[in-house]
Short mmCIF file of C-alpha atoms in Angstrom, two decimals:
data_model
loop_
_atom_site.label_atom_id
_atom_site.label_comp_id
_atom_site.label_asym_id
_atom_site.label_seq_id
_atom_site.Cartn_x
_atom_site.Cartn_y
_atom_site.Cartn_z
CA MET F 8 15.01 12.93 7.47
CA LEU F 9 11.88 11.48 8.45
CA ASP F 10 11.94 8.12 9.96
CA THR F 11 9.45 6.19 7.86
CA THR F 12 9.82 2.67 9.68
CA PRO F 13 6.35 2.53 10.54
CA LEU F 14 5.04 2.68 7.30
CA THR F 15 7.36 0.16 5.97
CA ASP F 16 6.57 -2.17 8.89
CA ALA F 17 3.05 -1.54 8.25
CA VAL F 18 3.19 -2.48 4.75
CA ASP F 19 5.54 -5.26 4.94
CA GLN F 20 3.15 -6.86 7.82
CA PHE F 21 0.29 -6.73 5.26
CA ALA F 22 2.15 -7.95 2.45
CA ASP F 23 3.40 -10.85 4.50
CA ARG F 24 -0.27 -11.66 5.66
CA LEU F 25 -1.44 -11.73 2.04
CA ARG F 26 1.14 -13.95 0.81
CA ALA F 27 0.22 -16.34 3.54
CA ALA F 28 -3.50 -15.98 2.74
CA PRO F 29 -5.31 -18.71 1.04
CA GLU F 30 -6.66 -18.15 -2.48
CA SER F 31 -10.28 -18.17 -1.51
CA ARG F 32 -9.58 -15.49 0.99
CA LEU F 33 -7.91 -13.32 -1.82
CA GLN F 34 -10.59 -13.91 -4.14
CA ARG F 35 -13.44 -12.86 -1.71
CA VAL F 36 -11.84 -9.46 -0.64
CA ALA F 37 -8.32 -9.38 0.48
CA ALA F 38 -6.99 -8.89 -3.26
CA ALA F 39 -9.28 -6.34 -4.12
CA GLU F 40 -8.40 -4.31 -0.99
CA ALA F 41 -4.65 -4.79 -1.26
CA ARG F 42 -4.80 -3.33 -5.22
CA SER F 43 -7.07 -0.49 -3.82
CA LEU F 44 -4.57 0.42 -1.22
CA ALA F 45 -1.28 -0.13 -3.57
CA ARG F 46 -3.09 2.23 -6.06
CA GLU F 47 -3.62 4.76 -3.50
CA LEU F 48 -0.21 4.63 -2.18
CA ALA F 49 1.40 4.81 -5.53
CA VAL F 50 -0.78 7.86 -6.52
CA ARG F 51 0.36 9.62 -3.23
CA ALA F 52 4.12 8.81 -4.05
CA GLN F 53 3.79 10.34 -7.38
CA THR F 54 1.94 13.28 -6.37
CA VAL F 55 4.66 14.11 -3.81
CA GLU F 56 7.53 13.32 -6.66
CA ASP F 57 5.59 15.37 -9.09
CA PRO F 58 2.56 17.35 -8.09
CA ARG F 59 2.16 18.75 -11.56
CA ALA F 60 2.04 15.28 -13.46
CA GLU F 61 -1.15 12.97 -13.98
CA PRO F 62 -0.33 10.18 -11.62
CA ARG F 63 -0.52 6.77 -13.56
CA GLU F 64 -2.54 3.92 -12.13
CA MET F 65 -1.13 0.89 -11.01
CA PRO F 66 -2.13 -2.24 -13.09
CA ASP F 67 -4.24 -5.19 -11.83
CA ALA F 68 -1.45 -7.94 -11.89
CA GLY F 69 -3.61 -10.65 -10.44
CA LEU F 70 -4.36 -12.31 -7.22
CA PHE F 71 -0.95 -13.40 -6.38
CA ALA F 72 0.89 -10.18 -7.09
CA VAL F 73 -1.18 -7.79 -4.89
CA SER F 74 1.43 -8.33 -2.00
CA ASP F 75 4.19 -7.10 -4.19
CA GLN F 76 2.22 -4.11 -5.33
CA VAL F 77 1.71 -3.31 -1.78
CA THR F 78 5.06 -3.44 -1.07
CA VAL F 79 6.27 -1.49 -4.04
CA ALA F 80 4.06 1.20 -3.72
CA GLY F 81 4.32 1.51 0.06
CA ARG F 82 8.25 1.56 -0.01
CA ASP F 83 7.99 3.96 -2.90
CA LEU F 84 5.76 6.37 -0.80
CA ALA F 85 8.25 5.80 2.20
CA LEU F 86 11.28 7.07 0.19
CA VAL F 87 9.55 10.23 -0.84
CA LEU F 88 7.69 11.48 2.45
CA THR F 89 8.89 14.37 4.25
CA ASP F 90 5.91 15.10 6.45
CA GLU F 91 4.94 13.57 9.64
CA ALA F 92 1.00 14.02 9.03
CA GLN F 93 1.50 12.43 5.47
CA LEU F 94 3.18 9.51 7.29
CA ALA F 95 0.72 8.85 10.13
CA GLU F 96 -1.99 8.95 7.46
CA ALA F 97 -0.52 6.36 5.19
CA VAL F 98 0.11 4.12 8.31
CA GLU F 99 -3.42 4.44 9.08
CA LEU F 100 -4.53 3.56 5.08
CA VAL F 101 -2.37 0.52 5.42
CA ARG F 102 -3.78 -0.64 8.81
CA GLU F 103 -7.30 0.23 7.78
CA ALA F 104 -7.17 -1.71 4.44
CA GLN F 105 -5.52 -4.69 6.25
CA LYS F 106 -8.49 -5.08 8.57
CA ARG F 107 -10.99 -4.67 5.61
CA ALA F 108 -9.03 -7.41 3.91
CA GLY F 109 -9.55 -9.74 6.86
CA VAL F 110 -5.86 -11.01 6.85
#
């Protein structure tokens, strides 16, 4: 079994920082970065679960929901990953999104 703690830790850290961010920062760039990340993580999880199915897009639930969307998508992906390379890539995606979000 693959230890996905690095991914869940990175996702939790990003989500916590989003929750603590002021609304003005969320409006500028952070929410868009977080939403984009959540959508990418969700697509990756769905693709691992069923490579033949067309992935569904995570909806825009608003500024104050993006932290929860990142958490859910990241944890969903962590549950289905079985490959070290995919894990490392997902962790890097989260870290890079957090940097771009400025939180």
